[in-house]
GROMACS .gro file of C-alpha atoms in nm:
model
  292
    1MET     CA    1  -2.074  -0.896  -0.536
    2SER     CA    2  -1.906  -0.910  -0.165
    3ASN     CA    3  -1.636  -0.759  -0.022
    4ILE     CA    4  -1.342  -0.662  -0.213
    5PHE     CA    5  -1.073  -0.803  -0.067
    6THR     CA    6  -0.678  -0.673  -0.152
    7SER     CA    7  -0.420  -0.879   0.041
    8ALA     CA    8  -0.045  -0.867   0.052
    9VAL     CA    9   0.123  -1.073   0.120
   10ARG     CA   10   0.528  -1.065   0.157
   11VAL     CA   11   0.676  -1.449   0.237
   12PHE     CA   12   1.030  -1.459   0.366
   13ALA     CA   13   1.336  -1.715   0.194
   14LYS     CA   14   1.459  -1.923   0.473
   15PRO     CA   15   1.851  -1.771   0.553
   16GLY     CA   16   2.068  -1.899   0.252
   17LYS     CA   17   1.745  -2.102   0.088
   18PRO     CA   18   1.708  -1.860  -0.201
   19LEU     CA   19   1.420  -1.858  -0.311
   20THR     CA   20   1.444  -1.911  -0.769
   21ARG     CA   21   1.174  -1.816  -0.981
   22ALA     CA   22   1.079  -2.145  -1.041
   23VAL     CA   23   0.978  -2.127  -0.671
   24ALA     CA   24   0.829  -1.822  -0.693
   25GLU     CA   25   0.591  -1.959  -0.990
   26GLU     CA   26   0.496  -2.227  -0.811
   27ILE     CA   27   0.393  -2.008  -0.484
   28LEU     CA   28   0.215  -1.740  -0.665
   29ALA     CA   29  -0.024  -2.029  -0.811
   30ALA     CA   30  -0.117  -2.189  -0.455
   31MET     CA   31  -0.232  -1.881  -0.376
   32LYS     CA   32  -0.426  -1.799  -0.652
   33ALA     CA   33  -0.574  -2.218  -0.645
   34ASP     CA   34  -0.870  -2.199  -0.881
   35ASN     CA   35  -1.027  -1.894  -0.829
   36GLY     CA   36  -0.791  -1.616  -0.895
   37SER     CA   37  -0.768  -1.287  -0.825
   38TYR     CA   38  -1.147  -1.098  -0.746
   39TRP     CA   39  -1.104  -0.773  -0.835
   40VAL     CA   40  -0.770  -0.700  -0.759
   41PRO     CA   41  -0.427  -0.693  -1.021
   42VAL     CA   42  -0.240  -0.976  -0.946
   43THR     CA   43   0.169  -0.815  -0.918
   44ALA     CA   44   0.438  -1.075  -0.818
   45ALA     CA   45   0.815  -0.918  -0.707
   46SER     CA   46   1.128  -1.155  -0.606
   47GLY     CA   47   1.324  -0.949  -0.337
   48PRO     CA   48   1.690  -0.895  -0.396
   49ASN     CA   49   1.913  -1.214  -0.427
   50GLY     CA   50   1.541  -1.412  -0.423
   51CYS     CA   51   1.527  -1.238  -0.075
   52TRP     CA   52   1.124  -1.268  -0.076
   53LEU     CA   53   0.869  -1.283  -0.267
   54ASP     CA   54   0.588  -1.030  -0.318
   55VAL     CA   55   0.239  -1.095  -0.453
   56GLN     CA   56  -0.032  -0.911  -0.437
   57LEU     CA   57  -0.389  -1.035  -0.516
   58GLY     CA   58  -0.779  -1.006  -0.457
   59SER     CA   59  -0.911  -1.269  -0.196
   60ALA     CA   60  -1.276  -1.247  -0.116
   61LYS     CA   61  -1.365  -1.569  -0.328
   62ASN     CA   62  -1.001  -1.685  -0.258
   63PRO     CA   63  -0.803  -1.737   0.052
   64GLY     CA   64  -0.521  -2.025  -0.118
   65TRP     CA   65  -0.266  -1.873   0.126
   66PRO     CA   66  -0.358  -2.011   0.410
   67GLU     CA   67  -0.390  -2.414   0.248
   68PHE     CA   68  -0.075  -2.304   0.078
   69TRP     CA   69   0.127  -2.205   0.411
   70GLU     CA   70   0.005  -2.507   0.604
   71HIS     CA   71   0.086  -2.740   0.347
   72ARG     CA   72   0.437  -2.588   0.250
   73GLY     CA   73   0.481  -2.318   0.484
   74ASP     CA   74   0.765  -2.556   0.723
   75GLU     CA   75   1.018  -2.417   0.362
   76PHE     CA   76   1.048  -2.068   0.426
   77ASP     CA   77   1.117  -1.837   0.715
   78SER     CA   78   0.739  -1.661   0.733
   79MET     CA   79   0.486  -1.573   0.549
   80TRP     CA   80   0.278  -1.185   0.637
   81GLU     CA   81   0.004  -0.997   0.518
   82ARG     CA   82  -0.193  -0.662   0.508
   83PHE     CA   83  -0.530  -0.697   0.463
   84SER     CA   84  -0.784  -0.460   0.295
   85ASN     CA   85  -1.139  -0.407   0.274
   86GLU     CA   86  -1.265  -0.240   0.096
   87GLY     CA   87  -1.640  -0.194   0.240
   88GLY     CA   88  -1.448  -0.113   0.641
   89TRP     CA   89  -1.078   0.028   0.786
   90PRO     CA   90  -0.811  -0.031   0.835
   91ASP     CA   91  -0.544  -0.184   0.654
   92THR     CA   92  -0.455  -0.514   0.904
   93ILE     CA   93  -0.157  -0.712   0.980
   94THR     CA   94  -0.063  -1.076   1.048
   95HIS     CA   95   0.156  -1.336   1.012
   96SER     CA   96   0.288  -1.688   1.118
   97LEU     CA   97   0.600  -1.809   1.169
   98ARG     CA   98   0.498  -2.176   1.135
   99ALA     CA   99   0.335  -2.413   0.878
  100GLU     CA  100   0.004  -2.339   1.093
  101TYR     CA  101  -0.377  -2.228   0.945
  102PHE     CA  102  -0.256  -1.850   0.871
  103HIS     CA  103  -0.603  -1.747   0.941
  104ALA     CA  104  -0.611  -1.846   1.302
  105LEU     CA  105  -0.352  -1.627   1.446
  106ASP     CA  106  -0.474  -1.232   1.533
  107SER     CA  107  -0.452  -0.991   1.334
  108ARG     CA  108  -0.407  -0.595   1.448
  109PRO     CA  109  -0.464  -0.281   1.212
  110VAL     CA  110  -0.173  -0.188   1.033
  111ARG     CA  111  -0.005   0.210   1.093
  112TYR     CA  112   0.192   0.331   0.733
  113GLY     CA  113   0.556   0.618   0.786
  114PHE     CA  114   0.589   0.922   0.611
  115ASP     CA  115   0.947   1.146   0.700
  116HIS     CA  116   0.842   1.489   0.473
  117VAL     CA  117   0.544   1.674   0.375
  118ILE     CA  118   0.506   1.823   0.057
  119VAL     CA  119   0.199   2.072   0.035
  120THR     CA  120   0.074   2.288  -0.314
  121GLY     CA  121  -0.035   2.581  -0.185
  122PRO     CA  122  -0.038   2.974  -0.075
  123ARG     CA  123   0.202   2.931   0.253
  124ALA     CA  124  -0.067   3.159   0.440
  125ALA     CA  125  -0.266   2.855   0.471
  126LEU     CA  126  -0.067   2.610   0.599
  127PRO     CA  127  -0.025   2.547   0.999
  128GLU     CA  128   0.222   2.686   1.176
  129PRO     CA  129   0.437   2.373   1.356
  130PRO     CA  130   0.539   2.377   1.674
  131ASP     CA  131   0.912   2.267   1.657
  132ALA     CA  132   1.119   2.477   1.501
  133ALA     CA  133   1.274   2.201   1.281
  134ASP     CA  134   0.986   2.096   1.098
  135THR     CA  135   0.915   2.451   0.978
  136TRP     CA  136   0.830   2.523   0.572
  137SER     CA  137   1.095   2.560   0.369
  138GLU     CA  138   1.027   2.667  -0.028
  139VAL     CA  139   1.099   2.368  -0.262
  140GLY     CA  140   0.905   2.511  -0.608
  141PRO     CA  141   0.660   2.758  -0.657
  142ARG     CA  142   0.380   2.721  -0.440
  143MET     CA  143   0.529   2.393  -0.335
  144TRP     CA  144   0.632   2.398   0.062
  145LYS     CA  145   0.841   2.080   0.303
  146SER     CA  146   0.808   2.010   0.576
  147THR     CA  147   1.041   1.764   0.728
  148ALA     CA  148   0.818   1.606   0.996
  149ARG     CA  149   0.785   1.234   1.041
  150GLY     CA  150   0.467   1.138   1.108
  151SER     CA  151   0.218   0.812   1.081
  152TYR     CA  152  -0.140   0.735   1.016
  153GLN     CA  153  -0.324   0.414   0.941
  154GLY     CA  154  -0.483   0.363   0.535
  155LEU     CA  155  -0.717   0.161   0.330
  156ASN     CA  156  -0.477   0.017   0.038
  157GLU     CA  157  -0.728  -0.111  -0.179
  158ARG     CA  158  -0.681  -0.168  -0.522
  159THR     CA  159  -0.969  -0.252  -0.683
  160ASP     CA  160  -0.971  -0.217  -1.033
  161MET     CA  161  -1.380  -0.368  -1.186
  162ARG     CA  162  -1.201  -0.329  -1.504
  163GLU     CA  163  -0.901  -0.662  -1.370
  164GLY     CA  164  -1.301  -0.859  -1.412
  165PRO     CA  165  -1.343  -1.190  -1.050
  166SER     CA  166  -1.151  -1.396  -1.180
  167ALA     CA  167  -0.765  -1.249  -1.353
  168TRP     CA  168  -0.511  -1.554  -1.362
  169ILE     CA  169  -0.186  -1.621  -1.329
  170LYS     CA  170  -0.078  -1.500  -1.700
  171ASP     CA  171  -0.184  -1.130  -1.569
  172ALA     CA  172   0.098  -1.145  -1.339
  173GLY     CA  173   0.296  -0.819  -1.354
  174TRP     CA  174   0.663  -0.932  -1.228
  175GLU     CA  175   0.771  -0.598  -1.167
  176PRO     CA  176   0.679  -0.302  -0.938
  177GLY     CA  177   0.588   0.040  -0.993
  178ARG     CA  178   0.426  -0.055  -1.336
  179PRO     CA  179   0.430   0.322  -1.478
  180ALA     CA  180   0.072   0.493  -1.457
  181VAL     CA  181  -0.151   0.403  -1.734
  182HIS     CA  182  -0.386   0.742  -1.622
  183PRO     CA  183  -0.367   1.132  -1.587
  184PHE     CA  184  -0.501   1.133  -1.256
  185GLU     CA  185  -0.322   0.800  -1.123
  186LEU     CA  186  -0.062   0.728  -0.849
  187THR     CA  187   0.212   0.467  -0.909
  188THR     CA  188   0.261   0.313  -0.620
  189PRO     CA  189   0.462  -0.057  -0.610
  190THR     CA  190   0.138  -0.162  -0.661
  191THR     CA  191  -0.083   0.041  -0.946
  192PRO     CA  192  -0.344   0.119  -0.959
  193ALA     CA  193  -0.450   0.300  -0.607
  194ARG     CA  194  -0.840   0.404  -0.789
  195HIS     CA  195  -1.015   0.533  -0.494
  196ALA     CA  196  -1.041   0.735  -0.201
  197THR     CA  197  -0.868   0.631   0.119
  198GLY     CA  198  -0.762   0.889   0.360
  199ALA     CA  199  -0.548   0.900   0.646
  200PRO     CA  200  -0.696   0.850   0.980
  201ASP     CA  201  -0.586   0.851   1.314
  202PHE     CA  202  -0.305   1.092   1.171
  203GLU     CA  203  -0.010   1.224   1.399
  204PRO     CA  204   0.182   1.484   1.469
  205SER     CA  205  -0.122   1.618   1.505
  206TRP     CA  206  -0.059   1.945   1.371
  207LEU     CA  207  -0.030   1.810   1.025
  208GLU     CA  208  -0.416   1.662   1.045
  209PRO     CA  209  -0.586   1.914   0.911
  210LEU     CA  210  -0.387   1.872   0.583
  211LEU     CA  211  -0.567   1.596   0.573
  212ALA     CA  212  -0.907   1.639   0.575
  213ASP     CA  213  -1.174   1.419   0.367
  214ASP     CA  214  -1.458   1.551   0.399
  215GLY     CA  215  -1.465   1.610   0.032
  216THR     CA  216  -1.332   1.934   0.068
  217PRO     CA  217  -0.950   2.094   0.081
  218PRO     CA  218  -0.836   2.187   0.384
  219HIS     CA  219  -0.813   2.606   0.270
  220PRO     CA  220  -0.978   2.722  -0.066
  221GLU     CA  221  -0.611   2.759  -0.238
  222ILE     CA  222  -0.449   2.439  -0.105
  223GLU     CA  223  -0.393   2.230  -0.442
  224ARG     CA  224  -0.241   1.894  -0.319
  225VAL     CA  225  -0.134   1.727   0.049
  226ASP     CA  226   0.167   1.456  -0.049
  227LEU     CA  227   0.386   1.223   0.201
  228PHE     CA  228   0.664   1.135   0.149
  229TRP     CA  229   0.917   0.778   0.263
  230ARG     CA  230   1.199   0.746   0.171
  231ASN     CA  231   1.124   0.978  -0.100
  232ARG     CA  232   0.910   0.805  -0.251
  233LEU     CA  233   0.525   0.924  -0.214
  234VAL     CA  234   0.280   0.746   0.014
  235HIS     CA  235   0.021   0.895  -0.046
  236ARG     CA  236  -0.154   1.201  -0.211
  237ALA     CA  237  -0.510   1.377  -0.132
  238GLN     CA  238  -0.605   1.661  -0.381
  239MET     CA  239  -0.873   1.758  -0.610
  240TYR     CA  240  -0.990   1.512  -0.860
  241PRO     CA  241  -1.271   1.503  -1.119
  242VAL     CA  242  -1.582   1.374  -0.971
  243TRP     CA  243  -1.612   1.186  -1.288
  244TRP     CA  244  -1.255   0.974  -1.275
  245LEU     CA  245  -1.409   0.748  -0.970
  246ASP     CA  246  -1.581   0.572  -1.174
  247ASP     CA  247  -1.322   0.436  -1.347
  248LYS     CA  248  -1.436   0.589  -1.704
  249ASP     CA  249  -1.214   0.522  -1.979
  250ASP     CA  250  -1.349   0.840  -2.181
  251ASP     CA  251  -1.200   1.090  -2.219
  252MET     CA  252  -1.179   1.355  -1.958
  253PRO     CA  253  -1.467   1.583  -2.044
  254GLY     CA  254  -1.476   1.962  -1.929
  255ASP     CA  255  -1.587   2.191  -1.646
  256GLU     CA  256  -1.700   1.842  -1.456
  257PRO     CA  257  -1.724   1.938  -1.034
  258ALA     CA  258  -1.426   1.800  -0.832
  259GLU     CA  259  -1.348   1.696  -0.467
  260TRP     CA  260  -1.097   1.665  -0.292
  261GLU     CA  261  -0.950   1.262  -0.224
  262HIS     CA  262  -0.709   1.068  -0.111
  263ARG     CA  263  -0.490   0.804  -0.316
  264SER     CA  264  -0.273   0.550  -0.133
  265ALA     CA  265   0.047   0.380  -0.229
  266ASP     CA  266   0.173   0.239   0.114
  267ASP     CA  267   0.363  -0.081   0.094
  268TRP     CA  268   0.603  -0.298   0.317
  269ASP     CA  269   0.864  -0.016   0.300
  270ASN     CA  270   0.636   0.219   0.556
  271CYS     CA  271   0.513  -0.049   0.698
  272LEU     CA  272   0.538   0.039   1.080
  273ASP     CA  273   0.435  -0.256   1.246
  274PRO     CA  274   0.597  -0.311   1.546
  275GLU     CA  275   0.672  -0.687   1.515
  276TYR     CA  276   0.729  -0.672   1.166
  277ARG     CA  277   0.994  -0.414   1.236
  278ASN     CA  278   1.166  -0.668   1.498
  279TYR     CA  279   1.130  -0.940   1.293
  280LEU     CA  280   1.223  -0.762   0.967
  281THR     CA  281   1.569  -0.671   1.140
  282ASP     CA  282   1.634  -1.007   1.263
  283TRP     CA  283   1.581  -1.214   0.997
  284SER     CA  284   1.832  -0.958   0.797
  285GLU     CA  285   2.116  -1.014   1.035
  286ARG     CA  286   2.027  -1.457   0.987
  287TRP     CA  287   2.001  -1.320   0.617
  288ILE     CA  288   2.334  -1.104   0.563
  289ALA     CA  289   2.566  -1.377   0.832
  290ALA     CA  290   2.395  -1.649   0.589
  291SER     CA  291   2.446  -1.504   0.272
  292GLY     CA  292   2.890  -1.427   0.397
   0.00000   0.00000   0.00000
């Protein structure tokens, strides 16, 4: 078995030409080509009023969108891909503004953002912020919030070995943010997020010790670290039973060992890539003008 690749693709409609459901189905079918998705759940969701189409699928055996974009790219404004290789770091991003072979373009590491953090544990275990504006405030029993803003790299692979090597178009879920299917699951726009994914190159540095990725919590009494972007949970680190990491469907056994693990839920909303953010601003202005 080769490495499993997860691709999150966003196709932007041309201003004044919203995507219909029929066109969205055509795009999804073209992206999946003949082999389907490779060990990754397929999800698809249209943006407000058909402004874009989001697709998640596994691509190790099926890079269908380069051909799709080469043959039909002129019908749309642009296409962006966030790419994750479960065997490496970190997520990368690339885009095409023209109908040309997609992977011929350069890709680059992508950073994700958060605008506050909530830690569950004793106050004495928390690092002290250098800025008084980021001071911890109590928001619940043993729960402390800081409005510190920051960013990190991530590995948002969505491997699910129960999917099989070829998920087909009938399996696509069109509703993002599906409910969690497991008590330890992290509900994301592209659930599930099952495997350990740390947050390297973390900023600000004073919070970095909370995101330790060596299998042990940053402090024995810290139970969980949650990062949020606009009130959406985008990254969680906490103790998980080791048995669950094997994707078993058994009932939870008792007294099993646990490890400090990460779950990621990054998406296009907290993607901080400068080129993407600049493009989104420009495209939004053109979309609003064409809709007015």
